Amino acid sequence: MTSGRGLWITLEGGDGSGKTTQSALLGRWLEDSGRAVLRTREPGGSEVGQLIRDIVLHHRGDIAPRAEALLYAADRAHHVATVVRPALERGDIVLQDRYLDSSVAYQGAGRVLDAEEVRDLSLWAAEGALPDLTILLDLDPADARARLDSADKPFDRLEAEKGEFHGRVREAFLALAAGEPERFLVVDAAGSPEAIAAEIRARVETLLR
Ligand code: TYD
C-alpha cells in the first residue's frame, strides 16, 4: 500500500457515469462519521493542474496523442506530490475523481498509444502510487450520453468524441478492473444514486475496519 496513514479512493468511469455525485455522497457520509476527507480530481486538482486542465480539455485544435498523455501525466505528478501524498500522510481520506486508469482507458482507447506504456508513464509520474480502492462506475455510453445531453453543458474535447470511442473506453475500464479485482469495485451505474451509494459505502466500510 502506498497511501501512508490515510485511505486513498479513486472513482473512475466514462463521462456522465455519476462519479461526481457519488464522490459527494461518499464524502458527506465519511465526514458525518467524523473523518477528515479531501475531495480532489484529475486533471486539475492543483493550481498547476488547473492550467493543464484548461489545455487538455479546452484547447481548440489537435493535441498530439503523446503530448496529451504527457500533459495528463504532468498534472498527475504534481497532484500526487503536492496534494495527495501530504493528505494521506496527515491521515486523511482522499476521494479522487479519476486517476491513472483514466489515462490508460482514454489515451489508450484512441488506439494510437500502447496501454501498457501509458500506464508506465503515469506510474513513473506518480512514483508508483496506487489507490487502496478504485470504484468503477460502469455505464453504457448511450445512457451516459443521454445524461450529458440533458445536463445542457457544452462538451469538452473528450466528451465530444464519437460513440465508438466511448465504447472502447468502457471496455478498457472493465479490462483494467478484471485485471486487478482486489483494487477495483465495479458498480452498475444505471441504478439509483442511493443504491449505488449504499453499495460503495458497504465496500468502504470494510476498508475502514
Ligand atoms: P472529468 O473531470 O471527469 O470531466 P467532467 O468533470 O466534465 O465530467 O474528466 C475530464 C476528461 O478528461 C474526461 O473526458 C476524461 C479525460 N481524461 C483523460 O483523457 N485522461 C486522464 O488521464 C484523465 C484524468 C482524464
Short mmCIF file of C-alpha atoms and ligand atoms in Angstrom, two decimals:
data_model
loop_
_atom_site.label_atom_id
_atom_site.label_comp_id
_atom_site.label_asym_id
_atom_site.label_seq_id
_atom_site.Cartn_x
_atom_site.Cartn_y
_atom_site.Cartn_z
CA MET A 1 0.00 0.00 0.00
CA THR A 2 1.39 3.40 -0.96
CA SER A 3 -1.04 5.57 0.95
CA GLY A 4 0.71 6.24 4.29
CA ARG A 5 -1.74 6.52 7.20
CA GLY A 6 -4.79 7.65 5.24
CA LEU A 7 -7.03 5.94 2.74
CA TRP A 8 -6.99 6.71 -0.98
CA ILE A 9 -10.10 6.06 -3.04
CA THR A 10 -10.41 6.92 -6.72
CA LEU A 11 -13.57 7.00 -8.84
CA GLU A 12 -13.44 6.06 -12.50
CA GLY A 13 -15.89 5.70 -15.34
CA GLY A 14 -16.99 7.29 -18.58
CA ASP A 15 -18.22 10.85 -18.88
CA GLY A 16 -21.71 11.11 -17.40
CA SER A 17 -21.38 7.98 -15.22
CA GLY A 18 -22.07 9.89 -11.99
CA LYS A 19 -18.61 9.99 -10.38
CA THR A 20 -19.02 13.49 -9.02
CA THR A 21 -22.40 12.71 -7.44
CA GLN A 22 -21.06 9.56 -5.81
CA SER A 23 -17.90 11.26 -4.60
CA ALA A 24 -20.03 13.95 -2.93
CA LEU A 25 -22.34 11.39 -1.29
CA LEU A 26 -19.45 9.27 -0.03
CA GLY A 27 -17.58 12.35 1.18
CA ARG A 28 -20.56 13.57 3.17
CA TRP A 29 -21.08 10.16 4.75
CA LEU A 30 -17.42 9.91 5.77
CA GLU A 31 -17.41 13.44 7.17
CA ASP A 32 -20.59 12.74 9.13
CA SER A 33 -18.79 9.80 10.70
CA GLY A 34 -16.02 12.16 11.82
CA ARG A 35 -13.33 11.50 9.23
CA ALA A 36 -11.14 14.12 7.55
CA VAL A 37 -11.88 13.96 3.84
CA LEU A 38 -10.11 15.59 0.92
CA ARG A 39 -12.08 15.61 -2.33
CA THR A 40 -9.97 16.19 -5.39
CA ARG A 41 -9.77 15.35 -9.08
CA GLU A 42 -7.59 14.87 -12.13
CA PRO A 43 -6.98 16.72 -14.26
CA GLY A 44 -6.94 19.95 -12.25
CA GLY A 45 -6.52 19.03 -8.58
CA SER A 46 -3.76 21.60 -8.03
CA GLU A 47 -3.07 25.15 -9.21
CA VAL A 48 -0.65 23.97 -11.88
CA GLY A 49 -3.14 21.25 -12.70
CA GLN A 50 -5.87 23.83 -13.37
CA LEU A 51 -3.70 25.30 -16.11
CA ILE A 52 -3.06 21.86 -17.58
CA ARG A 53 -6.78 21.02 -17.34
CA ASP A 54 -7.57 24.08 -19.38
CA ILE A 55 -5.21 22.92 -22.12
CA VAL A 56 -6.27 19.27 -22.28
CA LEU A 57 -10.00 19.95 -22.11
CA HIS A 58 -10.44 23.25 -23.89
CA HIS A 59 -7.60 23.80 -26.33
CA ARG A 60 -9.05 24.38 -29.77
CA GLY A 61 -7.43 22.10 -32.30
CA ASP A 62 -5.47 18.88 -32.06
CA ILE A 63 -3.01 17.88 -29.40
CA ALA A 64 -0.61 15.13 -30.47
CA PRO A 65 -1.51 11.91 -28.59
CA ARG A 66 1.87 11.67 -26.83
CA ALA A 67 1.69 15.32 -25.81
CA GLU A 68 -1.80 14.76 -24.41
CA ALA A 69 -0.61 11.72 -22.43
CA LEU A 70 2.32 13.73 -21.07
CA LEU A 71 0.06 16.61 -20.05
CA TYR A 72 -2.17 14.27 -18.02
CA ALA A 73 0.96 12.68 -16.55
CA ALA A 74 2.39 16.09 -15.64
CA ASP A 75 -0.86 17.03 -13.91
CA ARG A 76 -0.73 13.70 -12.05
CA ALA A 77 2.89 14.05 -10.98
CA HIS A 78 2.29 17.46 -9.42
CA HIS A 79 -1.05 16.48 -7.90
CA VAL A 80 0.24 13.33 -6.22
CA ALA A 81 3.37 15.02 -4.93
CA THR A 82 1.76 18.20 -3.58
CA VAL A 83 -1.85 17.29 -2.74
CA VAL A 84 -2.49 13.54 -2.44
CA ARG A 85 0.62 12.33 -0.60
CA PRO A 86 0.59 15.11 2.01
CA ALA A 87 -3.11 14.42 2.71
CA LEU A 88 -2.51 10.70 3.08
CA GLU A 89 0.43 11.36 5.36
CA ARG A 90 -1.86 13.51 7.56
CA GLY A 91 -4.20 10.53 7.73
CA ASP A 92 -6.97 11.98 5.57
CA ILE A 93 -9.29 10.01 3.35
CA VAL A 94 -8.64 11.17 -0.21
CA LEU A 95 -11.61 10.88 -2.57
CA GLN A 96 -10.41 11.49 -6.08
CA ASP A 97 -12.30 11.77 -9.36
CA ARG A 98 -10.14 9.97 -11.95
CA TYR A 99 -6.56 8.75 -11.78
CA LEU A 100 -4.20 6.74 -13.95
CA ASP A 101 -6.86 4.25 -15.04
CA SER A 102 -8.45 7.17 -16.95
CA SER A 103 -5.21 7.68 -18.84
CA VAL A 104 -4.99 4.02 -19.77
CA ALA A 105 -8.64 3.92 -20.83
CA TYR A 106 -8.85 7.26 -22.67
CA GLN A 107 -5.36 7.76 -24.08
CA GLY A 108 -5.05 4.02 -24.80
CA ALA A 109 -8.53 3.81 -26.35
CA GLY A 110 -7.53 6.12 -29.19
CA ARG A 111 -5.54 3.00 -30.18
CA VAL A 112 -2.52 5.12 -31.11
CA LEU A 113 -0.77 4.68 -27.78
CA ASP A 114 0.08 1.41 -26.12
CA ALA A 115 -1.95 0.99 -22.91
CA GLU A 116 1.00 -0.52 -21.03
CA GLU A 117 3.25 2.40 -21.97
CA VAL A 118 0.62 4.92 -20.88
CA ARG A 119 0.30 3.16 -17.53
CA ASP A 120 4.07 3.03 -17.06
CA LEU A 121 4.30 6.75 -17.82
CA SER A 122 1.73 7.51 -15.13
CA LEU A 123 3.38 5.21 -12.63
CA TRP A 124 6.67 6.97 -13.23
CA ALA A 125 4.94 10.34 -12.78
CA ALA A 126 3.32 9.28 -9.52
CA GLU A 127 6.34 7.35 -8.19
CA GLY A 128 4.33 4.16 -8.29
CA ALA A 129 1.46 5.36 -6.11
CA LEU A 130 -1.73 3.30 -6.44
CA PRO A 131 -5.05 3.83 -4.63
CA ASP A 132 -6.37 1.50 -1.92
CA LEU A 133 -9.69 1.28 -3.75
CA THR A 134 -10.86 2.25 -7.23
CA ILE A 135 -14.61 2.47 -7.80
CA LEU A 136 -15.56 1.94 -11.42
CA LEU A 137 -18.99 3.34 -12.28
CA ASP A 138 -19.86 1.27 -15.30
CA LEU A 139 -22.46 2.63 -17.70
CA ASP A 140 -23.48 2.07 -21.30
CA PRO A 141 -22.08 5.07 -23.24
CA ALA A 142 -25.50 5.68 -24.83
CA ASP A 143 -27.08 6.12 -21.37
CA ALA A 144 -24.19 8.34 -20.32
CA ARG A 145 -24.62 10.46 -23.42
CA ALA A 146 -28.32 10.93 -22.67
CA ARG A 147 -27.40 12.19 -19.18
CA LEU A 148 -24.80 14.60 -20.57
CA ASP A 149 -27.27 15.89 -23.16
CA SER A 150 -29.87 16.59 -20.50
CA ALA A 151 -27.25 18.40 -18.36
CA ASP A 152 -27.08 21.02 -21.11
CA LYS A 153 -23.37 21.85 -20.64
CA PRO A 154 -21.04 22.35 -23.63
CA PHE A 155 -18.95 19.22 -24.33
CA ASP A 156 -15.21 19.25 -23.62
CA ARG A 157 -12.70 17.75 -26.09
CA LEU A 158 -13.07 14.17 -24.89
CA GLU A 159 -16.82 14.25 -24.35
CA ALA A 160 -17.17 15.35 -27.95
CA GLU A 161 -15.52 12.13 -29.21
CA LYS A 162 -17.72 9.71 -31.15
CA GLY A 163 -19.74 6.91 -29.57
CA GLU A 164 -17.34 4.13 -30.60
CA PHE A 165 -14.52 5.89 -28.75
CA HIS A 166 -16.59 5.83 -25.55
CA GLY A 167 -17.40 2.16 -26.14
CA ARG A 168 -13.67 1.41 -26.25
CA VAL A 169 -13.09 3.48 -23.11
CA ARG A 170 -15.73 1.43 -21.30
CA GLU A 171 -14.18 -1.87 -22.40
CA ALA A 172 -10.75 -0.64 -21.34
CA PHE A 173 -12.01 0.24 -17.85
CA LEU A 174 -13.68 -3.17 -17.48
CA ALA A 175 -10.48 -4.92 -18.59
CA LEU A 176 -8.47 -2.94 -16.04
CA ALA A 177 -10.92 -3.91 -13.30
CA ALA A 178 -10.79 -7.56 -14.30
CA GLY A 179 -7.01 -7.47 -14.14
CA GLU A 180 -6.89 -6.02 -10.61
CA PRO A 181 -10.03 -7.30 -8.84
CA GLU A 182 -8.62 -6.60 -5.38
CA ARG A 183 -8.21 -2.86 -6.13
CA PHE A 184 -11.46 -2.35 -8.07
CA LEU A 185 -15.12 -2.28 -7.12
CA VAL A 186 -17.24 -2.32 -10.28
CA VAL A 187 -20.68 -0.79 -9.76
CA ASP A 188 -23.57 -0.78 -12.23
CA ALA A 189 -24.05 2.97 -12.67
CA ALA A 190 -27.53 2.56 -14.19
CA GLY A 191 -29.01 2.08 -10.69
CA SER A 192 -30.40 4.81 -8.48
CA PRO A 193 -27.83 7.16 -6.92
CA GLU A 194 -28.89 5.99 -3.44
CA ALA A 195 -28.49 2.29 -4.27
CA ILE A 196 -25.09 2.91 -5.80
CA ALA A 197 -24.00 4.97 -2.81
CA ALA A 198 -25.05 2.16 -0.45
CA GLU A 199 -23.01 -0.38 -2.42
CA ILE A 200 -19.98 1.88 -2.30
CA ARG A 201 -20.38 2.55 1.43
CA ALA A 202 -20.51 -1.17 2.16
CA ARG A 203 -17.13 -1.68 0.49
CA VAL A 204 -15.54 1.38 2.06
CA GLU A 205 -16.72 0.25 5.49
CA THR A 206 -14.73 -2.96 5.13
CA LEU A 207 -11.62 -0.89 4.42
CA LEU A 208 -12.16 1.33 7.45
CA ARG A 209 -12.45 -1.55 9.89
P1 TYD B 1 -13.74 15.00 -15.80
O1 TYD B 1 -13.06 15.96 -14.89
O2 TYD B 1 -14.34 13.78 -15.20
O3 TYD B 1 -14.80 15.79 -16.66
P2 TYD B 1 -16.19 16.35 -16.18
O4 TYD B 1 -15.97 16.98 -14.85
O5 TYD B 1 -16.53 17.32 -17.29
O6 TYD B 1 -17.07 15.14 -16.13
O7 TYD B 1 -12.70 14.50 -16.88
C1 TYD B 1 -12.31 15.28 -17.90
C2 TYD B 1 -11.94 14.47 -19.11
O8 TYD B 1 -10.55 14.13 -19.08
C3 TYD B 1 -12.69 13.19 -19.30
O9 TYD B 1 -13.31 13.23 -20.58
C4 TYD B 1 -11.64 12.12 -19.31
C5 TYD B 1 -10.38 12.84 -19.60
N1 TYD B 1 -9.16 12.25 -19.01
C6 TYD B 1 -8.25 11.62 -19.84
O10 TYD B 1 -8.45 11.51 -21.05
N2 TYD B 1 -7.10 11.11 -19.30
C7 TYD B 1 -6.82 11.22 -17.98
O11 TYD B 1 -5.75 10.75 -17.51
C8 TYD B 1 -7.77 11.87 -17.12
C9 TYD B 1 -7.50 12.01 -15.67
C10 TYD B 1 -8.93 12.38 -17.70
#
